[in-house]
GROMACS .gro file of C-alpha atoms in nm:
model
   53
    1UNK     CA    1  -0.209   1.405   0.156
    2UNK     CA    2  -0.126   1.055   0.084
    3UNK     CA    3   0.012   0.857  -0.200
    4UNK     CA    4   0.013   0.517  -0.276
    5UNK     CA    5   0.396   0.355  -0.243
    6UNK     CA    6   0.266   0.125  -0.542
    7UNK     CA    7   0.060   0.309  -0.813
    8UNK     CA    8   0.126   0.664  -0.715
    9UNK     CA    9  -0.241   0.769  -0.667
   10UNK     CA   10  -0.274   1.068  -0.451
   11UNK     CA   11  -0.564   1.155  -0.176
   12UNK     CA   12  -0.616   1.470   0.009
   13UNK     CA   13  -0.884   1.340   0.195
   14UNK     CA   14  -0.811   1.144   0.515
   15UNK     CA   15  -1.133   0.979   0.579
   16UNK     CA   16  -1.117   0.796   0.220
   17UNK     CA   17  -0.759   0.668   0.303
   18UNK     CA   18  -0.872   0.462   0.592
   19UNK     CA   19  -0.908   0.160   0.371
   20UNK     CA   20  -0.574   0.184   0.308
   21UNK     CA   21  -0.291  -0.036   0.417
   22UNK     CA   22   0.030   0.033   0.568
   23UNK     CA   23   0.367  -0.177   0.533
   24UNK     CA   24   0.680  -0.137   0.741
   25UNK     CA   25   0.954  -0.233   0.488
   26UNK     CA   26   1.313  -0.198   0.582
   27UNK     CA   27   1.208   0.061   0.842
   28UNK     CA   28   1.016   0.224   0.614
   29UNK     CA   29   0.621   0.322   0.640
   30UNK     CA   30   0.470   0.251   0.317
   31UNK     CA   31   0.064   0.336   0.240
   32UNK     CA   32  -0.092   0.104  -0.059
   33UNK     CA   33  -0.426   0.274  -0.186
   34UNK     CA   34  -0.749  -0.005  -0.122
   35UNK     CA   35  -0.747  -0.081  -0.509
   36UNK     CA   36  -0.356  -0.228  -0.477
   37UNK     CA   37  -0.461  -0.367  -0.099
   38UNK     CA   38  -0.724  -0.562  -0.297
   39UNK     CA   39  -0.506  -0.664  -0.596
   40UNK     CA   40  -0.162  -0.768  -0.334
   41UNK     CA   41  -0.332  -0.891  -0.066
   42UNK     CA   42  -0.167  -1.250  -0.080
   43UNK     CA   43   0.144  -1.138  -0.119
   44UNK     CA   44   0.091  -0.879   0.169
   45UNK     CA   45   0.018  -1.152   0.422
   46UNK     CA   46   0.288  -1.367   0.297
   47UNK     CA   47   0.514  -1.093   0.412
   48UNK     CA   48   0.665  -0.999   0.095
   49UNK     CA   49   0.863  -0.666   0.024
   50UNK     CA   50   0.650  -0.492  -0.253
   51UNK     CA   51   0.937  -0.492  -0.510
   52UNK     CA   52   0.834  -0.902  -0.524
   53UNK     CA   53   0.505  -0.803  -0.667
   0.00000   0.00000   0.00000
């Protein structure tokens, strides 16, 4: 089970989390559901921590 570090939606199923993204932050692993990928993405590849969202 997985649940999204950013909206709290849960999945059981693993096949449905591979659009997922992961995020080290501050040694951390952190999963972000496809939906908050989708809606983050620029600050994801600008490297920013999530709390700056």
């Amino acid at each position: 089970m997985t649940t999204c570090d950013f909206c709290g939606r849960v999945e059981s199923d693993e096949a449905k989390t591979l659009t997922w993204t992961t995020a080290v932050e501050r040694g951390r692993t952190r999963y972000y559901c496809d939906e908050c990928s989708r809606a983050h993405l620029r600050a994801m590849e600008g490297k920013l921590d999530s709390e700056w969202w």
